[in-house]
CSV table of C-alpha atoms in Angstrom, one decimal:
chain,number,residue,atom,x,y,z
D,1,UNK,CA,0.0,0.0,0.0
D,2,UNK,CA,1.4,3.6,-1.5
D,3,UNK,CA,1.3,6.0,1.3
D,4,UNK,CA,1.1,10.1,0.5
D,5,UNK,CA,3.2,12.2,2.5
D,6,UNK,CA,0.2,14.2,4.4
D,7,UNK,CA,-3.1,13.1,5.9
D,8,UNK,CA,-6.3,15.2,6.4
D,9,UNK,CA,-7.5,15.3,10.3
D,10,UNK,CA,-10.9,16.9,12.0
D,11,UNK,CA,-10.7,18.6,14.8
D,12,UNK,CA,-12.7,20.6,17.5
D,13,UNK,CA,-13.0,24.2,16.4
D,14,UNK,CA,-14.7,25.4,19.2
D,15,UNK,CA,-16.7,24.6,21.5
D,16,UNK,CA,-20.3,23.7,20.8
D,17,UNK,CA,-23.2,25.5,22.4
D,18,UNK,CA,-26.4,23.8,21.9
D,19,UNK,CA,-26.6,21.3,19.3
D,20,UNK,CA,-23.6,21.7,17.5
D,21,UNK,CA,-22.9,22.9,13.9
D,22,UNK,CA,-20.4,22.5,11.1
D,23,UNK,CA,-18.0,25.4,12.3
D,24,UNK,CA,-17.4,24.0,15.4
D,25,UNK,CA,-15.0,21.7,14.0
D,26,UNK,CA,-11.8,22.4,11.5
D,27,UNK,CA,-10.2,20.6,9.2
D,28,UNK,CA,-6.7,20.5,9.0
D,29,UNK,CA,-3.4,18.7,7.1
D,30,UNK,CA,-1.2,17.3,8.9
D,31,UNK,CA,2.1,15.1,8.6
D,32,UNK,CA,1.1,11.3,8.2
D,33,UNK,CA,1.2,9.4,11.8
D,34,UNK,CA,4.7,8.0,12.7
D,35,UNK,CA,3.9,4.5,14.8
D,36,UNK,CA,6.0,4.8,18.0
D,37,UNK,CA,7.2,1.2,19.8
D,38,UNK,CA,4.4,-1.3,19.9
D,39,UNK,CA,2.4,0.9,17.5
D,40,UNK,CA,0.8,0.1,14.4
D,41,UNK,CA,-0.2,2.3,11.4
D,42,UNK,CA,-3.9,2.0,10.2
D,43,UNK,CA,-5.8,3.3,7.2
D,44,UNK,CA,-9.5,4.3,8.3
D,45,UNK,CA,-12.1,3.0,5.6
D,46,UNK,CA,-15.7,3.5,7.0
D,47,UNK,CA,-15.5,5.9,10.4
D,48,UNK,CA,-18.5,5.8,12.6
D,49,UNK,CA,-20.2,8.6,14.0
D,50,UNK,CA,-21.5,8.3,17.3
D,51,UNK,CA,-23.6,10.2,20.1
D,52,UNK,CA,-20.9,9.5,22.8
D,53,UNK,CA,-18.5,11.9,21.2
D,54,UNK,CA,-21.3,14.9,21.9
D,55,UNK,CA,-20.3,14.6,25.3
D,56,UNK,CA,-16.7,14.0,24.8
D,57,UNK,CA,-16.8,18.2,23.6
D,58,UNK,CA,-17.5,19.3,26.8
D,59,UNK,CA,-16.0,16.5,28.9
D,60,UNK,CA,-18.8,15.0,30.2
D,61,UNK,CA,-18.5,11.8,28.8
D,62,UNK,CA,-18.5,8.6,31.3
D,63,UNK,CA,-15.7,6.6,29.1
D,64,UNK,CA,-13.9,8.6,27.3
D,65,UNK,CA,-11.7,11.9,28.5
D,66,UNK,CA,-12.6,15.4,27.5
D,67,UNK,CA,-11.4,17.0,23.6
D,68,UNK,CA,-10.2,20.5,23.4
D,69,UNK,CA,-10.1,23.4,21.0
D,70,UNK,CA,-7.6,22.2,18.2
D,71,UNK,CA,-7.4,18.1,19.5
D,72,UNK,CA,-8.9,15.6,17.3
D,73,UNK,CA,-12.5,14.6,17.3
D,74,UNK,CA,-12.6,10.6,18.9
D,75,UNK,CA,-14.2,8.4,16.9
D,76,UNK,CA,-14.0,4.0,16.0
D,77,UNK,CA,-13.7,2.9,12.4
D,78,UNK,CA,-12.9,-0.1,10.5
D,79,UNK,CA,-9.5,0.2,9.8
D,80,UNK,CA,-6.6,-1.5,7.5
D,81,UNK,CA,-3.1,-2.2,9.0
D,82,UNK,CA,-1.5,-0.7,6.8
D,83,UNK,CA,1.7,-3.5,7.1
D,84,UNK,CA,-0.9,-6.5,5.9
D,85,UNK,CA,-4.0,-5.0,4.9
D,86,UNK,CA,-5.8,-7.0,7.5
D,87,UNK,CA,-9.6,-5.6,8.3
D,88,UNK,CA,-9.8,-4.2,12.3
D,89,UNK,CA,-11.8,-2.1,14.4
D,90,UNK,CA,-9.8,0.8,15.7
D,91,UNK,CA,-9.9,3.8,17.5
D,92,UNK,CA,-8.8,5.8,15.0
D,93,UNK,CA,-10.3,9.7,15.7
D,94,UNK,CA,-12.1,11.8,12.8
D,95,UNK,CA,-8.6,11.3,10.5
D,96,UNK,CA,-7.2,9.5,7.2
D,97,UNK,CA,-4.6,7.8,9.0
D,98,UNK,CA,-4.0,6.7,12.3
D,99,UNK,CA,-0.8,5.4,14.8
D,100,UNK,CA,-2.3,2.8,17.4
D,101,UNK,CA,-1.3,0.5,19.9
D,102,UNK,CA,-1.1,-2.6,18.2
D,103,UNK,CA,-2.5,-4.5,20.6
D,104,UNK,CA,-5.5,-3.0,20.6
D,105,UNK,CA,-7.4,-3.6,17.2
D,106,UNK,CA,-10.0,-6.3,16.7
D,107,UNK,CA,-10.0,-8.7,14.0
D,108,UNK,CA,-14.3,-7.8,12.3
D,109,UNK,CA,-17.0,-9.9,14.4
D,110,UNK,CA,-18.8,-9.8,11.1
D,111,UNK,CA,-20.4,-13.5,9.6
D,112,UNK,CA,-20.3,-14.4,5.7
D,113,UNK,CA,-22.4,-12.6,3.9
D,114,UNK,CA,-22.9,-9.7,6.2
D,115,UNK,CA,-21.7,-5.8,5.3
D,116,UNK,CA,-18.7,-5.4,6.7
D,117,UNK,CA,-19.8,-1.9,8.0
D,118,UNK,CA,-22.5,-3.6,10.7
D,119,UNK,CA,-19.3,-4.6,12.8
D,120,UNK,CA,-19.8,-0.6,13.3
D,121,UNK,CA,-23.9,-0.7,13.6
D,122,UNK,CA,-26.0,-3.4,14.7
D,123,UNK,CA,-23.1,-5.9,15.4
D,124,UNK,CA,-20.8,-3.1,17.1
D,125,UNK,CA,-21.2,-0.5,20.2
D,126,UNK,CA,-24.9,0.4,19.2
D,127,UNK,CA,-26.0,-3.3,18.8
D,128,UNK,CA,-24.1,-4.7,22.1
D,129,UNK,CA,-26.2,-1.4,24.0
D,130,UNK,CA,-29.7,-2.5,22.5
D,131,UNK,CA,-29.3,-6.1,23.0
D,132,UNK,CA,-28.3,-5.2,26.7
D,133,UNK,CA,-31.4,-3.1,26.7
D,134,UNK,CA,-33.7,-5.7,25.5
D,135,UNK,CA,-32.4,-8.8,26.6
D,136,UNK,CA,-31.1,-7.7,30.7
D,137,UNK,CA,-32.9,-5.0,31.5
D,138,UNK,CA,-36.6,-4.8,29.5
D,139,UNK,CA,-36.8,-8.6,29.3
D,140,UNK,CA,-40.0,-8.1,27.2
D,141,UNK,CA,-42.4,-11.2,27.5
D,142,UNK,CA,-44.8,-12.6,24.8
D,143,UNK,CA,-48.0,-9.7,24.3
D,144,UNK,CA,-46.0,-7.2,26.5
D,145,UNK,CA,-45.8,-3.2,24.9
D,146,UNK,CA,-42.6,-2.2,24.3
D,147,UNK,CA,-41.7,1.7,22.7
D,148,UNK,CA,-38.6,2.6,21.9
D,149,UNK,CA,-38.0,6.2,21.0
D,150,UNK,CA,-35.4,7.0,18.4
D,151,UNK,CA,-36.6,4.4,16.8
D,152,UNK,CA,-35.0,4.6,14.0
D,153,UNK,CA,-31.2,5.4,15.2
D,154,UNK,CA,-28.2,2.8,15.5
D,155,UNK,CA,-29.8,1.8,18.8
D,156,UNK,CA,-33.1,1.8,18.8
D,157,UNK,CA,-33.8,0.1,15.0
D,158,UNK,CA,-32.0,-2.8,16.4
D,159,UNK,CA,-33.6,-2.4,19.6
D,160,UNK,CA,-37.0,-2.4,18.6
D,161,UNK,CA,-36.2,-5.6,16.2
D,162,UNK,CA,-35.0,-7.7,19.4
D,163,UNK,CA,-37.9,-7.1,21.7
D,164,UNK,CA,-40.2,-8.0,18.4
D,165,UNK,CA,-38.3,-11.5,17.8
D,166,UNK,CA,-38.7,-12.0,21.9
D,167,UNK,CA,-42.7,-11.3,21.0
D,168,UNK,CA,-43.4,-8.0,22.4
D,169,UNK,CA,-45.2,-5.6,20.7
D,170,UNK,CA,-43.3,-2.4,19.5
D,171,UNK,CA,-44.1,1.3,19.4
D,172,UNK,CA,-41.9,3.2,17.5
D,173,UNK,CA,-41.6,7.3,18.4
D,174,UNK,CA,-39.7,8.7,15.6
D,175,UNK,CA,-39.4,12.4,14.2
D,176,UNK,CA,-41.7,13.1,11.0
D,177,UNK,CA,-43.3,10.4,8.9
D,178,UNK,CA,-40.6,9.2,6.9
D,179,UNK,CA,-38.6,8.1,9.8
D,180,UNK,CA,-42.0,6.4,11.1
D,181,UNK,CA,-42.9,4.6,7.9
D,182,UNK,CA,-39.3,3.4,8.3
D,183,UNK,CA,-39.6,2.3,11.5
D,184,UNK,CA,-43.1,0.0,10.4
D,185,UNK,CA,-42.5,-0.7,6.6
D,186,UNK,CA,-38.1,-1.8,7.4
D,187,UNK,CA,-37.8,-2.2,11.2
D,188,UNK,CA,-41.2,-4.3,11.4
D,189,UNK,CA,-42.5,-2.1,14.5
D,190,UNK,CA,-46.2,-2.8,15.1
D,191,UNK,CA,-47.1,0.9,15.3
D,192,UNK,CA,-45.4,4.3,15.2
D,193,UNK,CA,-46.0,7.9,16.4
D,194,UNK,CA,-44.3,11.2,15.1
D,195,UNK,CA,-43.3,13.1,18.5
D,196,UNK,CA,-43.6,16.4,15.8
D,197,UNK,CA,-47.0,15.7,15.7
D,198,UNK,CA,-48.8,18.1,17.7
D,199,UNK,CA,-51.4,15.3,19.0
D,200,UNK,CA,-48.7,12.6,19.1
D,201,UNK,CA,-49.7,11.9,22.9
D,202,UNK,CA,-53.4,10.5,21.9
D,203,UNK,CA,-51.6,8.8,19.3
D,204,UNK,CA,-49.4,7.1,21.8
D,205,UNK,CA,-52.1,6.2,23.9
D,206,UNK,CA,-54.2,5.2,20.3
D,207,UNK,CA,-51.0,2.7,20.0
D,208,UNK,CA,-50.9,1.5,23.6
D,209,UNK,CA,-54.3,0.9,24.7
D,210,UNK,CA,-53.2,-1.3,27.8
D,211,UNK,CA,-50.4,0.6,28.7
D,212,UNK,CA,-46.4,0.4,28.3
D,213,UNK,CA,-44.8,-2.6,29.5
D,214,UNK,CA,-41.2,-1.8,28.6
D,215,UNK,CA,-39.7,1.6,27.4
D,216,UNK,CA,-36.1,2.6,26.0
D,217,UNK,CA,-35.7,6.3,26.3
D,218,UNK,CA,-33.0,8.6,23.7
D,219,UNK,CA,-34.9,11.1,23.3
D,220,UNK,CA,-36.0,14.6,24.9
D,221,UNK,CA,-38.0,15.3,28.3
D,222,UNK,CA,-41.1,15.8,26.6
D,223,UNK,CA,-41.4,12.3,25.4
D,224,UNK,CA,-40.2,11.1,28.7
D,225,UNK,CA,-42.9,12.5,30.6
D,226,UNK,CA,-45.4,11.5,28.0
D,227,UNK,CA,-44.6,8.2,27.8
D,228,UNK,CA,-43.9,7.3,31.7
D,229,UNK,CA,-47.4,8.8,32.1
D,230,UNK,CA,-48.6,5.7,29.9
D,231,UNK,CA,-46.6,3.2,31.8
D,232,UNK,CA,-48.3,-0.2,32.8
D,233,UNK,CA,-48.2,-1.7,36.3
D,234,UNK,CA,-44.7,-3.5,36.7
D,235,UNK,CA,-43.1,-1.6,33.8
D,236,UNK,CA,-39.3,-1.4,32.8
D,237,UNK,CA,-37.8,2.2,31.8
D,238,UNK,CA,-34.2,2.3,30.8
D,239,UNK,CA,-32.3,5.3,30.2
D,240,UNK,CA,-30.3,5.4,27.0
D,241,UNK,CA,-29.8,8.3,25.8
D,242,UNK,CA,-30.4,11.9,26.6
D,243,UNK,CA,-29.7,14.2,23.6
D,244,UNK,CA,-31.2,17.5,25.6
D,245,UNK,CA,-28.6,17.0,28.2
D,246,UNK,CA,-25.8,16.2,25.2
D,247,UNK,CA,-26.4,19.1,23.7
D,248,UNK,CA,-27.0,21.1,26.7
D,249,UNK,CA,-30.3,22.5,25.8
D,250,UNK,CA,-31.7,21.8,29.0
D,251,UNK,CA,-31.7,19.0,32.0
D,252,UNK,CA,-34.2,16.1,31.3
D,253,UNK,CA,-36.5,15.6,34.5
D,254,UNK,CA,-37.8,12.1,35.8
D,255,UNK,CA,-41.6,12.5,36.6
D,256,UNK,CA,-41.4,10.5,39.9
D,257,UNK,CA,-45.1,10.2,40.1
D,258,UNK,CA,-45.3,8.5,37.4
D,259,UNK,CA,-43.2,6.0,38.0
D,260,UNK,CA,-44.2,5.5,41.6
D,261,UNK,CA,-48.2,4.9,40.2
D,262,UNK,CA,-46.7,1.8,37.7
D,263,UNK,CA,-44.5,0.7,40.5
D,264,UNK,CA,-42.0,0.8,37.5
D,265,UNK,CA,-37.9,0.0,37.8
D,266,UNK,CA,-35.9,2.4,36.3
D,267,UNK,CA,-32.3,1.5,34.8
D,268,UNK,CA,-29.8,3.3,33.7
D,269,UNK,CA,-27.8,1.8,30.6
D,270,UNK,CA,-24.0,2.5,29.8
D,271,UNK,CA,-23.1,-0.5,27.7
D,272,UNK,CA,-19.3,-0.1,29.4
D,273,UNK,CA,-21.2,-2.1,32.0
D,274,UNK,CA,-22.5,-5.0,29.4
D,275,UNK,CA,-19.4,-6.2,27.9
D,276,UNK,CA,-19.9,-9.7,29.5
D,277,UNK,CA,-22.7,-10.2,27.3
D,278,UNK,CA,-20.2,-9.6,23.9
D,279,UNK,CA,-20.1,-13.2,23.3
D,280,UNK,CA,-23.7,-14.0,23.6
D,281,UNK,CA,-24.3,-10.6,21.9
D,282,UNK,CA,-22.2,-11.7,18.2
D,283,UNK,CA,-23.3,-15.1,18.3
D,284,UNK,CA,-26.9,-14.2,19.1
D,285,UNK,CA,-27.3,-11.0,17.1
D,286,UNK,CA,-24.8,-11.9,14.3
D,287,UNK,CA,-26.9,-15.0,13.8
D,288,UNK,CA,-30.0,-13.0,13.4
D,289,UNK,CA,-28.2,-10.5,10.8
D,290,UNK,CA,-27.2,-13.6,8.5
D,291,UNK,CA,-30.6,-15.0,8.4
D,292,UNK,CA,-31.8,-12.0,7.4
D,293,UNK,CA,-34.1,-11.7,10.7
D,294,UNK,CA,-32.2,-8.4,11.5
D,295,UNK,CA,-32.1,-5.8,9.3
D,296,UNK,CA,-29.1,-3.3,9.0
D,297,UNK,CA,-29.9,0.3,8.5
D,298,UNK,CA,-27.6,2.7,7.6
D,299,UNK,CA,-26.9,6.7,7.0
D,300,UNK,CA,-23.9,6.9,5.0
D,301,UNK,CA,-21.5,10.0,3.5
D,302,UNK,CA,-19.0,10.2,1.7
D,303,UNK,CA,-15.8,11.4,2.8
D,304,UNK,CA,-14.2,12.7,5.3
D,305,UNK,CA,-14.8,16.2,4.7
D,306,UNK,CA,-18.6,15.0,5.1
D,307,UNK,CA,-18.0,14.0,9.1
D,308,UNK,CA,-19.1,17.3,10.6
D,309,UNK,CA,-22.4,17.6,8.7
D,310,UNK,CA,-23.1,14.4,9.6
D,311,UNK,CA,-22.4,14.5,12.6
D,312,UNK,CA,-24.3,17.7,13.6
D,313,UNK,CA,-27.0,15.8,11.3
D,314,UNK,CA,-26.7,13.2,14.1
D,315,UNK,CA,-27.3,14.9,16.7
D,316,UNK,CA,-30.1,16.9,15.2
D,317,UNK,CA,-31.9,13.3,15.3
D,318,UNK,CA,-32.3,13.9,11.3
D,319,UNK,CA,-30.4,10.1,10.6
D,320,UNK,CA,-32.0,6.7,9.6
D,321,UNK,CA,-30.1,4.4,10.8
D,322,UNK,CA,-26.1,3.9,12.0
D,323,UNK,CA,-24.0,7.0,10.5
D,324,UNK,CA,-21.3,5.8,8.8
D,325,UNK,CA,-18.4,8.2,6.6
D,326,UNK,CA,-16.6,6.5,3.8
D,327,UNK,CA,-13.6,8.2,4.4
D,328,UNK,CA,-11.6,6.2,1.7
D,329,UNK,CA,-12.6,2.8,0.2
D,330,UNK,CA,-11.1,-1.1,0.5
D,331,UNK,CA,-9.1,-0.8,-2.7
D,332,UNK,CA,-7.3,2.4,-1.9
D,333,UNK,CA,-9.3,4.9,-3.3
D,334,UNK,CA,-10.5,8.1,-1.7
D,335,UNK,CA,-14.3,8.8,-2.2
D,336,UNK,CA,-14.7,11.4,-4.5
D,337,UNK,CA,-17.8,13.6,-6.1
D,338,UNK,CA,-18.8,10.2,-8.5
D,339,UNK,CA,-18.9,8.4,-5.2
D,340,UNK,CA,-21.3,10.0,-3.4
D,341,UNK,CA,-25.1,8.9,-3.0
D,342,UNK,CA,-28.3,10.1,-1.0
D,343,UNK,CA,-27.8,9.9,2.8
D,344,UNK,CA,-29.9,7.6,4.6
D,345,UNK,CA,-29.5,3.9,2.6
C-alpha cells in the first residue's frame, strides 16, 4: 500500500453550544502518523459517528476523557493495517490515518455474507447497547408493549427488532413520517408515532391501549414524561440516551409520580457495563443478521470532509439508521464527487 506524504484530520474548532454545527469543527493537514514502539499504522475506511462523542466536547462523557479546541475529534472505524492490509476495528479519531497500539485492534465480528460496516452498527457499540437493553434489563415477554423512541437510530432500529423477535409488541416514536414509515415498513414495529405531531400523545395512547410494559428512552424530556405517564403496572424504563442533556439545551426531569403509580424499575444503561454479554451478543445478534431476521440500517456519506455535517445531522436526530463516513474505500481509493449517494440507505 502507497502512502502520501500528508493526511487530512478533523478537529474541534470550538466549542459547541447547543446542538452543534459544522464550524465547530476544523479541518486540517497534517504530517502522516509515525507509529512509535508497539504501535501500528492504520488506514481508516468506513468511520462511525456516534452520540458519545457529543459529550466527549464538553467533557462529560462517562468513558472517554474530554477534547479541546484544536485536538482531534474521537471516533471508532474499521481500519486497514497498513503493514498486511488485515480488516480491524480501531480507534482511529475523525482522521485518514492513524498510529495505534497494536494490541488494541480487533479482528471484524462480522459473519459471511454480512456488510462489513455492521461490525460498526447493529453488530458493534450500538448493537451490544440494544441487546443489553432488550435482553437484561426490558426482558420483554410474549404480548408485553414495548416503545422505543429513536426508533429509528443505530440503537433503537436494532432495539426495537429484538424485543419483536422475543414477541413484544413495538411502538416506535420517531421524528416526521418518513422516519415512522421506516420504522413499520423496514424495522417491522407494530405501530409508530411522530413526537412532531402536535397530538402525538393521543396517538401514543391510540397505540398503547393497555399501557407500556417496557420503554427505552434517547430522546427529549417531553417524550419522557409522555410516555412514563402511559406506563403499565410492573413496567421497565431504561435510560439510554439523553440528547437535551448532550447538547445542553436543557436538563431532562424524571416525573417520579409517574413512576411510583406503575410501580416501575428504572435503569440506567451505559453499555461499558455490558461487555460480559459480547459473546452471547455476536453469536446471538450476528446470527440474526445472516438469516436476514435483522435488518441493517444505515446513514452513509462520503468522505471525510462530510464527518461534521453528519455529525451535527446526528445529533439533530435527522439520521435513519447507523451513520457511517466513507472516508476512503477497501481498494485504496479516496471517495470522491462520483462516489457519493443520497444519505440515509
Amino acid at each position: 500500500m502507497s502512502l502520501p506524504g500528508t493526511q487530512r484530520r478533523i478537529v474541534l474548532a470550538r466549542r459547541p453550544r447547543g446542538v452543534p454545527i459544522e464550524d465547530d469543527f476544523r479541518t486540517e493537514t497534517t504530517a502522516l502518523p509515525s507509529p512509535g514502539p508497539g504501535e501500528t499504522l492504520v488506514r481508516t475506511v468506513h468511520l462511525s459517528l456516534d452520540p458519545y462523542v457529543r459529550g466527549t466536547l464538553t467533557g462529560r462523557d462517562l468513558g472517554h476523557p474530554p477534547v479541546h479546541p484544536g485536538e482531534l475529534v474521537p471516533g471508532r472505524a474499521l481500519a486497514q493495517v497498513v503493514d498486511t492490509g488485515e480488516w480491524v476495528v480501531a480507534e482511529t479519531g475523525w482522521q485518514e490515518y492513524a498510529a495505534v497500539p497494536a494490541s488494541s485492534p480487533r479482528p471484524l465480528p462480522v459473519p459471511s455474507g454480512v456488510p462489513r460496516t455492521a461490525a460498526l452498527g447493529v453488530l458493534g457499540m450500538p448493537g451490544l447497547t440494544a441487546y443489553a437493553a432488550v435482553s437484561r434489563l426490558l426482558r420483554p415477554e410474549v404480548g408485553d408493549t414495548v416503545v422505543v423512541s429513536s426508533a429509528t437510530g443505530a440503537v433503537g432500529g436494532t432495539a426495537g427488532q429484538l424485543a419483536g423477535l422475543a414477541g413484544a409488541r413495538t411502538v416506535a416514536i420517531a421524528g416526521g413520517p418518513d422516519k415512522c414509515r421506516v420504522a413499520v415498513e423496514r424495522l417491522g414495529y407494530a405501530a409508530a408515532v411522530d413526537r412532531h405531531d402536535p397530538d402525538w400523545l393521543d396517538a401514543l395512547a391510540e397505540a398503547c391501549p393497555d399501557g407500556v410494559d417496557g420503554y427505552l428512552h434517547m430522546a427529549g424530556g417531553a417524550v419522557l414524561g409522555g410516555v412514563l405517564n402511559r406506563l403499565a403496572a410492573g413496567a421497565r424504563v431504561v435510560l439510554c440516551g439523553l440528547p437535551d442533556n448532550a447538547n445542553e439545551t436543557g436538563p431532562t426531569a424524571l416525573p417520579a409520580g409517574a413512576v411510583m403509580r406503575a410501580r416501575a424499575t428504572v435503569h440506567g444503561l451505559v453499555v461499558h457495563d455490558h461487555q460480559d454479554l459480547l459473546p452471547r451478543f455476536a453469536d446471538r445478534v450476528g446470527r440474526l443478521v445472516a438469516e436476514g431476521r435483522v435488518r441493517v440500517l444505515e446513514d452513509t456519506h462520503e468522505g471525510l470532509g462530510s464527518a461534521p455535517a453528519a455529525f451535527c445531522r446526528l445529533m439533530a436526530g435527522r439520521n435513519i439508521g447507523k451513520t457511517i463516513v466513507h472516508v476512503a474505500r477497501g481498494d485504496g481509493r479516496t471517495p470522491g464527487p462520483a462516489d457519493a449517494g443520497e444519505p440515509g440507505g
